[in-house]
Tab-separated table of C-alpha atoms in Angstrom:
chain	number	residue	atom	x	y	z
A	1	MET	CA	-0.131	-0.192	0.259
A	2	ARG	CA	1.354	3.385	-0.628
A	3	ARG	CA	2.284	5.670	2.082
A	4	GLY	CA	1.971	8.957	1.130
A	5	HIS	CA	1.889	10.784	-1.951
A	6	GLY	CA	3.960	14.201	-0.586
A	7	ARG	CA	7.663	15.321	-1.178
A	8	TRP	CA	8.532	13.495	1.388
A	9	ALA	CA	6.574	11.146	3.883
A	10	THR	CA	7.698	9.062	7.373
A	11	VAL	CA	7.140	5.326	6.700
A	12	LYS	CA	6.992	3.113	9.484
A	13	GLY	CA	6.989	-0.609	9.746
A	14	VAL	CA	8.062	-1.287	6.037
A	15	THR	CA	11.538	-3.032	5.001
A	16	PHE	CA	12.909	-1.700	2.165
A	17	ASP	CA	14.836	-2.898	-0.518
A	18	LEU	CA	17.659	-0.141	-1.097
A	19	LEU	CA	18.549	3.322	1.461
A	20	ILE	CA	20.925	5.386	-0.426
A	21	LYS	CA	22.036	7.408	2.434
A	22	GLY	CA	24.145	10.632	3.312
A	23	GLY	CA	24.128	12.418	-0.120
A	24	HIS	CA	23.217	15.384	-0.986
A	25	VAL	CA	20.048	16.220	-3.220
A	26	LEU	CA	19.584	18.228	-5.805
A	27	ASP	CA	16.065	18.940	-7.385
A	28	PRO	CA	15.063	22.142	-8.585
A	29	ALA	CA	11.246	21.360	-9.293
A	30	GLN	CA	10.862	20.997	-6.039
A	31	GLY	CA	12.934	23.600	-4.122
A	32	LEU	CA	15.102	20.762	-2.970
A	33	ASP	CA	18.612	21.493	-2.105
A	34	GLY	CA	20.895	19.683	0.483
A	35	PRO	CA	20.892	15.815	2.902
A	36	PHE	CA	18.468	14.036	2.412
A	37	ASP	CA	18.299	9.873	2.677
A	38	ILE	CA	15.946	8.107	0.024
A	39	ALA	CA	14.324	4.725	0.572
A	40	ILE	CA	13.236	2.342	-2.252
A	41	ALA	CA	10.609	0.152	-2.188
A	42	GLY	CA	9.173	-2.213	-5.775
A	43	GLY	CA	10.799	-0.080	-7.683
A	44	ARG	CA	9.305	3.323	-5.726
A	45	ILE	CA	10.321	6.066	-3.821
A	46	GLU	CA	8.998	5.953	-0.065
A	47	ALA	CA	10.304	8.066	1.521
A	48	LEU	CA	12.382	11.190	1.944
A	49	GLU	CA	14.276	12.163	5.207
A	50	SER	CA	17.037	13.732	6.343
A	51	ASP	CA	17.766	10.567	8.373
A	52	ILE	CA	16.932	7.047	7.918
A	53	SER	CA	17.855	4.151	9.732
A	54	PRO	CA	19.961	1.329	7.474
A	55	ASP	CA	18.166	-1.035	10.271
A	56	ARG	CA	15.487	-0.601	7.919
A	57	SER	CA	16.921	-1.165	4.669
A	58	ARG	CA	17.720	-4.668	2.787
A	59	ARG	CA	20.595	-2.713	1.308
A	60	THR	CA	22.448	0.259	2.011
A	61	ILE	CA	24.766	2.428	-0.087
A	62	GLU	CA	26.624	5.807	1.340
A	63	VAL	CA	27.133	8.318	-1.330
A	64	ARG	CA	28.300	10.981	1.297
A	65	GLY	CA	31.329	14.194	-0.411
A	66	ALA	CA	31.170	17.874	-0.731
A	67	SER	CA	31.073	17.536	-4.267
A	68	ARG	CA	28.483	14.620	-5.256
A	69	ARG	CA	24.601	15.689	-6.221
A	70	ILE	CA	21.676	13.191	-5.890
A	71	LEU	CA	19.730	13.726	-9.024
A	72	PRO	CA	16.307	13.581	-10.329
A	73	GLY	CA	17.142	10.349	-13.014
A	74	LEU	CA	17.949	12.299	-16.060
A	75	ILE	CA	16.405	12.723	-19.116
A	76	ASP	CA	17.821	12.993	-23.014
A	77	VAL	CA	14.450	14.224	-25.016
A	78	HIS	CA	16.568	13.693	-28.004
A	79	THR	CA	18.602	10.538	-29.303
A	80	HIS	CA	19.184	7.955	-31.523
A	81	VAL	CA	18.149	5.383	-29.716
A	82	ALA	CA	16.434	2.684	-32.682
A	83	TYR	CA	19.951	0.273	-32.889
A	84	GLY	CA	19.163	-2.285	-35.342
A	85	ALA	CA	16.325	-0.742	-37.306
A	86	THR	CA	18.631	1.184	-39.329
A	87	THR	CA	21.700	-0.343	-41.118
A	88	ARG	CA	25.801	1.579	-40.102
A	89	GLY	CA	26.743	2.880	-42.286
A	90	VAL	CA	24.171	2.944	-44.605
A	91	GLY	CA	21.694	6.397	-43.392
A	92	LEU	CA	21.357	6.813	-39.795
A	93	ASP	CA	23.107	5.450	-37.355
A	94	CYS	CA	22.204	4.663	-33.987
A	95	CYS	CA	23.771	3.841	-30.805
A	96	GLU	CA	22.225	1.638	-27.931
A	97	PRO	CA	19.790	2.786	-25.620
A	98	ASP	CA	21.737	1.385	-22.542
A	99	GLN	CA	24.696	2.733	-23.830
A	100	VAL	CA	24.124	6.247	-23.312
A	101	GLY	CA	20.972	5.512	-21.247
A	102	VAL	CA	21.736	3.996	-17.761
A	103	LEU	CA	25.156	3.055	-18.599
A	104	SER	CA	26.026	7.090	-18.988
A	105	GLY	CA	24.229	8.483	-15.722
A	106	VAL	CA	20.064	8.895	-18.277
A	107	THR	CA	16.723	6.916	-16.986
A	108	THR	CA	15.248	7.832	-19.685
A	109	VAL	CA	15.656	8.660	-23.203
A	110	VAL	CA	13.553	10.031	-26.669
A	111	ASP	CA	14.676	8.502	-30.333
A	112	THR	CA	13.670	11.247	-32.157
A	113	GLY	CA	12.856	10.415	-35.158
A	114	SER	CA	15.437	7.389	-36.507
A	115	VAL	CA	12.754	5.645	-38.022
A	116	GLY	CA	8.980	5.975	-39.176
A	117	VAL	CA	5.967	3.560	-39.967
A	118	THR	CA	9.155	0.608	-41.682
A	119	ASN	CA	10.376	0.509	-38.788
A	120	ILE	CA	9.510	1.718	-35.803
A	121	GLY	CA	8.595	-1.914	-35.257
A	122	VAL	CA	12.048	-2.260	-33.404
A	123	PHE	CA	11.696	-0.747	-29.715
A	124	ASP	CA	8.746	-3.181	-29.194
A	125	ALA	CA	9.815	-5.763	-30.254
A	126	HIS	CA	12.857	-5.619	-29.647
A	127	LEU	CA	14.217	-2.242	-27.419
A	128	ARG	CA	12.407	-1.971	-25.165
A	129	PRO	CA	11.843	-5.196	-23.420
A	130	ARG	CA	16.068	-6.065	-23.910
A	131	SER	CA	16.343	-1.563	-22.330
A	132	ARG	CA	16.579	-0.985	-18.761
A	133	THR	CA	16.804	2.617	-20.028
A	134	ARG	CA	13.237	3.587	-20.115
A	135	VAL	CA	12.486	4.152	-24.111
A	136	ILE	CA	10.423	6.820	-25.906
A	137	CYS	CA	10.271	7.587	-29.117
A	138	LEU	CA	8.612	10.679	-31.439
A	139	VAL	CA	7.947	8.693	-35.048
A	140	ASN	CA	9.764	10.594	-38.223
A	141	VAL	CA	7.234	11.630	-41.181
A	142	GLY	CA	9.246	10.252	-43.676
A	143	SER	CA	8.274	6.103	-43.873
A	144	PHE	CA	12.165	6.014	-43.853
A	145	ALA	CA	13.596	8.247	-42.205
A	146	LEU	CA	17.656	7.808	-42.942
A	147	THR	CA	17.296	3.990	-42.779
A	148	THR	CA	18.474	3.590	-46.459
A	149	PRO	CA	20.541	5.871	-48.539
A	150	ARG	CA	19.537	8.990	-49.138
A	151	PRO	CA	20.389	12.218	-48.374
A	152	ALA	CA	17.214	13.095	-46.498
A	153	ASP	CA	13.942	12.018	-44.924
A	154	VAL	CA	11.711	12.944	-46.801
A	155	MET	CA	12.062	13.136	-50.838
A	156	SER	CA	8.667	13.540	-51.651
A	157	LEU	CA	5.092	14.082	-49.792
A	158	ASP	CA	4.490	10.290	-51.308
A	159	GLU	CA	6.392	9.116	-48.549
A	160	VAL	CA	4.210	10.338	-45.649
A	161	ASP	CA	2.128	7.988	-45.079
A	162	ARG	CA	-0.861	8.790	-43.207
A	163	ASP	CA	-2.772	7.257	-42.452
A	164	SER	CA	0.107	3.923	-41.775
A	165	ILE	CA	1.531	6.625	-39.670
A	166	ALA	CA	-2.047	6.268	-37.795
A	167	ARG	CA	-2.430	2.926	-37.544
A	168	CYS	CA	0.827	2.930	-36.088
A	169	ILE	CA	0.149	5.271	-33.176
A	170	ALA	CA	-2.839	3.581	-32.220
A	171	ALA	CA	-1.494	-0.110	-32.252
A	172	SER	CA	1.192	0.923	-30.363
A	173	PRO	CA	0.347	3.081	-27.183
A	174	GLY	CA	2.646	4.187	-24.633
A	175	LEU	CA	5.589	4.421	-27.513
A	176	ILE	CA	4.532	7.671	-29.684
A	177	SER	CA	5.683	11.038	-28.202
A	178	GLY	CA	5.423	13.171	-30.833
A	179	VAL	CA	5.826	13.799	-34.804
A	180	LYS	CA	9.506	14.397	-36.058
A	181	LEU	CA	10.138	16.627	-38.645
A	182	ARG	CA	13.923	17.809	-39.710
A	183	VAL	CA	13.294	20.484	-42.355
A	184	THR	CA	17.162	19.151	-43.744
A	185	GLY	CA	17.294	17.795	-47.851
A	186	PRO	CA	17.380	18.793	-51.243
A	187	PHE	CA	12.719	18.478	-51.290
A	188	VAL	CA	12.871	20.673	-47.835
A	189	LEU	CA	14.202	23.464	-50.573
A	190	GLU	CA	11.823	23.384	-52.869
A	191	ARG	CA	8.351	22.598	-51.634
A	192	GLY	CA	8.882	22.491	-47.286
A	193	GLU	CA	6.133	24.837	-46.486
A	194	GLU	CA	3.765	21.576	-48.529
A	195	LEU	CA	5.901	19.018	-45.980
A	196	ILE	CA	5.866	21.330	-43.320
A	197	GLU	CA	1.440	21.773	-43.051
A	198	LEU	CA	1.683	18.255	-43.523
A	199	SER	CA	2.960	16.895	-40.415
A	200	LYS	CA	1.702	19.712	-38.772
A	201	SER	CA	-1.663	17.806	-39.598
A	202	ILE	CA	-0.567	14.522	-38.818
A	203	ALA	CA	0.994	15.618	-34.700
A	204	ARG	CA	-2.516	17.989	-34.748
A	205	GLU	CA	-5.376	15.258	-35.790
A	206	HIS	CA	-3.436	12.653	-33.155
A	207	HIS	CA	-2.783	15.313	-29.997
A	208	LEU	CA	1.233	15.305	-29.703
A	209	PRO	CA	3.554	17.764	-29.539
A	210	PHE	CA	5.446	18.315	-32.975
A	211	MET	CA	9.398	18.104	-32.992
A	212	VAL	CA	11.298	20.302	-35.884
A	213	HIS	CA	14.501	20.028	-36.384
A	214	ILE	CA	15.516	23.525	-37.519
A	215	GLY	CA	19.494	24.224	-39.281
A	216	ASN	CA	19.697	23.269	-42.928
A	217	ARG	CA	23.173	23.139	-43.828
A	218	LEU	CA	22.424	22.759	-48.008
A	219	ALA	CA	20.837	25.966	-47.387
A	220	GLU	CA	21.354	29.712	-48.285
A	221	ARG	CA	20.864	31.565	-45.447
A	222	ARG	CA	17.658	33.344	-47.262
A	223	ARG	CA	15.963	30.007	-48.210
A	224	GLY	CA	16.558	28.398	-44.376
A	225	GLU	CA	15.312	31.835	-42.876
A	226	ALA	CA	12.864	31.544	-44.425
A	227	LEU	CA	12.077	28.111	-43.024
A	228	THR	CA	12.268	28.802	-40.272
A	229	ARG	CA	9.983	32.168	-40.119
A	230	PHE	CA	7.317	29.545	-41.226
A	231	VAL	CA	7.337	26.932	-39.251
A	232	LEU	CA	7.818	29.543	-36.342
A	233	GLU	CA	4.490	30.608	-37.091
A	234	ARG	CA	2.771	27.881	-37.405
A	235	LEU	CA	3.755	25.506	-33.771
A	236	GLN	CA	1.829	25.396	-30.458
A	237	PRO	CA	2.607	25.520	-26.774
A	238	GLY	CA	3.725	22.596	-25.686
A	239	ASP	CA	5.790	21.426	-29.573
A	240	ILE	CA	9.473	21.824	-29.802
A	241	ILE	CA	11.660	23.742	-31.599
A	242	THR	CA	15.089	21.547	-31.709
A	243	HIS	CA	18.436	22.183	-32.524
A	244	LEU	CA	17.999	25.695	-30.719
A	245	CYS	CA	22.177	26.567	-31.093
A	246	THR	CA	22.812	25.926	-34.395
A	247	PRO	CA	25.245	27.252	-36.901
A	248	HIS	CA	23.755	26.703	-39.762
A	249	PRO	CA	21.005	28.977	-42.391
A	250	GLY	CA	17.657	28.892	-40.360
A	251	GLY	CA	18.670	29.502	-36.808
A	252	ILE	CA	17.091	31.572	-35.018
A	253	LEU	CA	18.918	34.819	-35.150
A	254	ASP	CA	18.535	36.902	-38.101
A	255	ASP	CA	21.841	39.092	-39.978
A	256	ASP	CA	22.299	40.946	-37.210
A	257	GLY	CA	22.181	39.018	-34.493
A	258	LYS	CA	19.021	39.080	-33.094
A	259	ALA	CA	15.653	37.323	-32.276
A	260	LEU	CA	13.112	36.941	-34.843
A	261	PRO	CA	10.381	38.195	-34.341
A	262	GLU	CA	8.303	34.299	-34.985
A	263	PHE	CA	10.645	33.317	-32.044
A	264	VAL	CA	9.412	35.535	-30.298
A	265	ALA	CA	5.793	35.021	-30.546
A	266	ALA	CA	6.446	31.156	-30.132
A	267	ARG	CA	8.241	31.010	-27.693
A	268	ARG	CA	5.747	33.966	-25.470
A	269	THR	CA	3.162	30.934	-26.319
A	270	GLY	CA	4.876	27.787	-25.101
A	271	VAL	CA	6.774	26.453	-27.799
A	272	ILE	CA	9.395	24.258	-26.244
A	273	MET	CA	12.748	25.462	-27.067
A	274	ASP	CA	15.541	22.113	-27.564
A	275	SER	CA	19.471	22.596	-27.452
A	276	ALA	CA	20.076	19.478	-29.175
A	277	LEU	CA	24.004	19.849	-29.447
A	278	GLY	CA	25.039	16.720	-31.629
A	279	ARG	CA	27.930	16.428	-34.102
A	280	HIS	CA	26.427	19.370	-36.339
A	281	ASN	CA	24.369	20.718	-34.324
A	282	PHE	CA	25.501	23.535	-32.015
A	283	SER	CA	27.782	26.439	-31.641
A	284	HIS	CA	28.996	27.112	-28.696
A	285	LEU	CA	29.278	31.630	-29.761
A	286	VAL	CA	26.162	30.802	-30.762
A	287	ALA	CA	24.619	29.386	-27.756
A	288	ARG	CA	26.868	32.921	-25.574
A	289	ARG	CA	24.803	35.018	-28.345
A	290	GLN	CA	21.602	33.534	-27.004
A	291	ALA	CA	22.270	33.428	-23.737
A	292	ASP	CA	23.636	37.813	-23.780
A	293	LEU	CA	20.095	38.028	-25.041
A	294	GLY	CA	17.704	36.249	-22.192
A	295	ILE	CA	17.301	33.169	-25.036
A	296	HIS	CA	17.575	29.564	-22.925
A	297	PRO	CA	17.234	26.625	-23.967
A	298	ASP	CA	14.309	25.077	-22.131
A	299	THR	CA	15.397	21.842	-22.478
A	300	ILE	CA	19.484	20.411	-22.701
A	301	SER	CA	19.612	17.118	-25.225
A	302	THR	CA	22.729	14.922	-26.854
A	303	ASP	CA	21.348	14.039	-30.711
A	304	ILE	CA	23.322	11.291	-29.502
A	305	THR	CA	25.098	8.355	-32.702
A	306	PRO	CA	27.304	6.956	-32.059
A	307	GLY	CA	29.761	8.848	-33.517
A	308	GLY	CA	28.757	11.383	-31.168
A	309	TYR	CA	28.945	9.882	-28.485
A	310	GLY	CA	32.863	8.707	-29.881
A	311	GLU	CA	33.653	12.280	-30.054
A	312	ILE	CA	32.339	16.231	-29.635
A	313	VAL	CA	29.133	14.901	-27.723
A	314	TYR	CA	29.582	11.972	-25.408
A	315	SER	CA	27.146	11.531	-23.107
A	316	LEU	CA	24.236	14.097	-21.544
A	317	LEU	CA	26.345	14.978	-18.317
A	318	GLU	CA	28.747	16.609	-21.231
A	319	CYS	CA	26.637	18.726	-23.053
A	320	MET	CA	25.400	19.501	-19.139
A	321	ALA	CA	29.250	20.742	-18.458
A	322	LYS	CA	29.319	22.423	-21.848
A	323	PHE	CA	25.989	24.491	-20.707
A	324	MET	CA	27.651	25.119	-17.301
A	325	ALA	CA	31.303	26.655	-19.073
A	326	LEU	CA	29.125	29.284	-21.223
A	327	GLY	CA	27.428	30.558	-17.180
A	328	TYR	CA	25.136	28.260	-16.322
A	329	SER	CA	24.052	26.828	-13.062
A	330	LEU	CA	24.025	23.519	-12.202
A	331	ALA	CA	20.806	23.826	-11.060
A	332	ASP	CA	20.226	24.976	-14.117
A	333	VAL	CA	20.939	22.411	-16.260
A	334	VAL	CA	19.863	19.468	-13.566
A	335	ARG	CA	15.768	21.470	-14.045
A	336	MET	CA	16.181	21.515	-17.896
A	337	THR	CA	17.663	17.785	-17.690
A	338	THR	CA	14.601	16.739	-15.058
A	339	SER	CA	11.893	18.414	-15.040
A	340	ASN	CA	11.685	20.834	-17.800
A	341	ALA	CA	12.530	17.839	-20.246
A	342	ALA	CA	9.587	15.590	-18.717
A	343	LYS	CA	6.980	18.460	-19.374
A	344	ALA	CA	8.284	18.413	-23.149
A	345	ILE	CA	6.956	14.784	-23.250
A	346	GLY	CA	3.927	15.182	-21.678
A	347	LEU	CA	5.282	13.148	-18.849
A	348	SER	CA	5.564	15.716	-15.489
A	349	ASN	CA	3.878	13.833	-13.268
A	350	GLU	CA	6.242	10.500	-13.336
A	351	LEU	CA	9.195	11.830	-14.258
A	352	GLY	CA	11.652	14.976	-13.345
A	353	ALA	CA	11.635	14.961	-9.029
A	354	ILE	CA	12.280	12.489	-6.899
A	355	ALA	CA	8.935	12.157	-5.187
A	356	VAL	CA	7.043	9.423	-2.684
A	357	GLY	CA	5.571	7.289	-4.256
A	358	ARG	CA	6.951	7.551	-7.745
A	359	GLU	CA	9.253	5.145	-9.943
A	360	ALA	CA	12.416	5.516	-8.251
A	361	ASP	CA	14.674	7.017	-10.680
A	362	LEU	CA	18.111	8.592	-9.291
A	363	SER	CA	21.299	10.120	-10.951
A	364	VAL	CA	23.837	10.202	-8.795
A	365	ILE	CA	27.376	11.795	-10.425
A	366	ASP	CA	30.022	14.296	-9.331
A	367	VAL	CA	30.799	17.531	-10.223
A	368	VAL	CA	34.201	17.576	-10.999
A	369	SER	CA	36.459	20.834	-10.575
A	370	GLY	CA	39.589	21.906	-12.777
A	371	ARG	CA	40.061	23.417	-16.446
A	372	TRP	CA	37.496	21.168	-19.321
A	373	ARG	CA	38.192	21.041	-22.522
A	374	PHE	CA	35.016	21.190	-24.375
A	375	ILE	CA	34.672	21.303	-28.380
A	376	ASP	CA	31.423	22.571	-30.644
A	377	THR	CA	30.765	20.874	-33.320
A	378	LEU	CA	32.812	23.588	-35.674
A	379	ALA	CA	35.417	22.470	-34.076
A	380	GLN	CA	36.096	25.463	-31.811
A	381	PRO	CA	37.293	24.385	-28.191
A	382	PHE	CA	35.883	26.418	-25.657
A	383	SER	CA	37.279	25.766	-21.826
A	384	GLY	CA	35.252	25.224	-18.815
A	385	GLU	CA	35.455	24.933	-14.224
A	386	GLN	CA	33.413	21.862	-14.109
A	387	ALA	CA	32.581	18.226	-14.941
A	388	LEU	CA	29.919	16.240	-14.664
A	389	VAL	CA	31.236	12.352	-14.023
A	390	PRO	CA	28.066	9.533	-13.496
A	391	VAL	CA	28.503	7.832	-9.972
A	392	HIS	CA	24.992	4.876	-9.934
A	393	THR	CA	22.231	5.299	-11.608
A	394	VAL	CA	19.354	4.290	-10.492
A	395	ARG	CA	16.142	3.114	-13.227
A	396	ALA	CA	13.426	1.934	-11.514
A	397	GLY	CA	14.820	0.736	-8.257
A	398	GLU	CA	17.269	-1.211	-9.853
A	399	LEU	CA	21.521	0.080	-8.663
A	400	ILE	CA	23.238	0.126	-12.655
A	401	ALA	CA	27.211	0.902	-12.748
A	402	PRO	CA	27.429	3.482	-15.050
A	403	ASN	CA	30.502	4.593	-17.025
A	404	TRP	CA	31.324	7.469	-17.808
A	405	GLY	CA	31.323	6.630	-22.155
A	406	PRO	CA	34.061	7.643	-24.046
A	407	HIS	CA	35.186	10.390	-22.737
A	408	PRO	CA	39.197	10.465	-22.903
A	409	SER	CA	40.247	13.309	-20.383
A	410	GLY	CA	39.486	16.055	-20.664
A	411	TRP	CA	41.965	18.415	-18.539
A	412	LEU	CA	43.298	20.517	-19.594
A	413	PRO	CA	47.172	21.208	-17.786
A	414	ASP	CA	47.942	24.685	-15.960
A	415	SER	CA	50.255	25.203	-19.311
A	416	GLU	CA	47.840	25.771	-21.606
């Protein structure tokens, strides 16, 4: 029987499965920033108190340390984890969910349009049953997405199969959390407005958020900007612009470095702005300029692929540290990857907070001070004073030992 639904509650006469003791909880959405013990039973948080006796738990781990923080389970709202649904070297390669999920300190990942209706069955048939990470996905409007050797997701309007998408959504309850369109490729340059309108109408038909990738490396600046303006005018609250800090044509800043008026209006109405760094879509100079203008992402995500995992991106924690190098606080980046991320995928009542009664998803990290070297997608280096390292991942009450991904030592010697 559940013994409390508040932020914290005393539970008597319960033997816990796991007690996380002596740690510093940081949960910005709930205003928690201090020492708490967390008790878990049956995969859920049963108590959040200042001092819980280890005698009441079958297993206890100590997580003390001045640099250590216990966070709500981190959420990466933009990944590519349709491993096995795409052919390596042909189209878009994808990571395994646990590789960039629980083994990297992240409890929930969202695949954003790696596949369309022709391949989306891989999630429920193969990926989700064998993944400890929670996996959600957005369906690409293009039936084949990037699973074949083509220059873009959509090469004609005939490749957007509205009826098949409807059947796919109906047959996959709990799997699809949105509709994805990448405003990239040669067809988009020719008939982008039609494709945007069609894709938007499909999302509206199913009452799903519409995520749009902006920034087109093939476009000249005026065409890229025109398409982004067109998109921004048509988005509704809860829709998502992804690649906020892109250096490519079609960003949200005009030729004078000012925010497009359509962006300002979309921001005011509640359109979500996702950073989604990736290998090709993040400039630290653009991000700094935006911050100077008061433009901040709602969510930080990776847009991770095998290439990004091995270089530039590395992990969600790495991306969070990059924004800290730009002046954002630890609380800022945690909010963007917990409560804000949960809201973006419509799961605020389930994820993004450490609360009694919720599934026990936690990310325990160390904040490591030093001089750390980062790099953006234009191969431009920049440095920060803190790196974030995963220590423990707890997913639905299961304690999992993460690694630090593939990141080599980013330490900058004092001489540099």
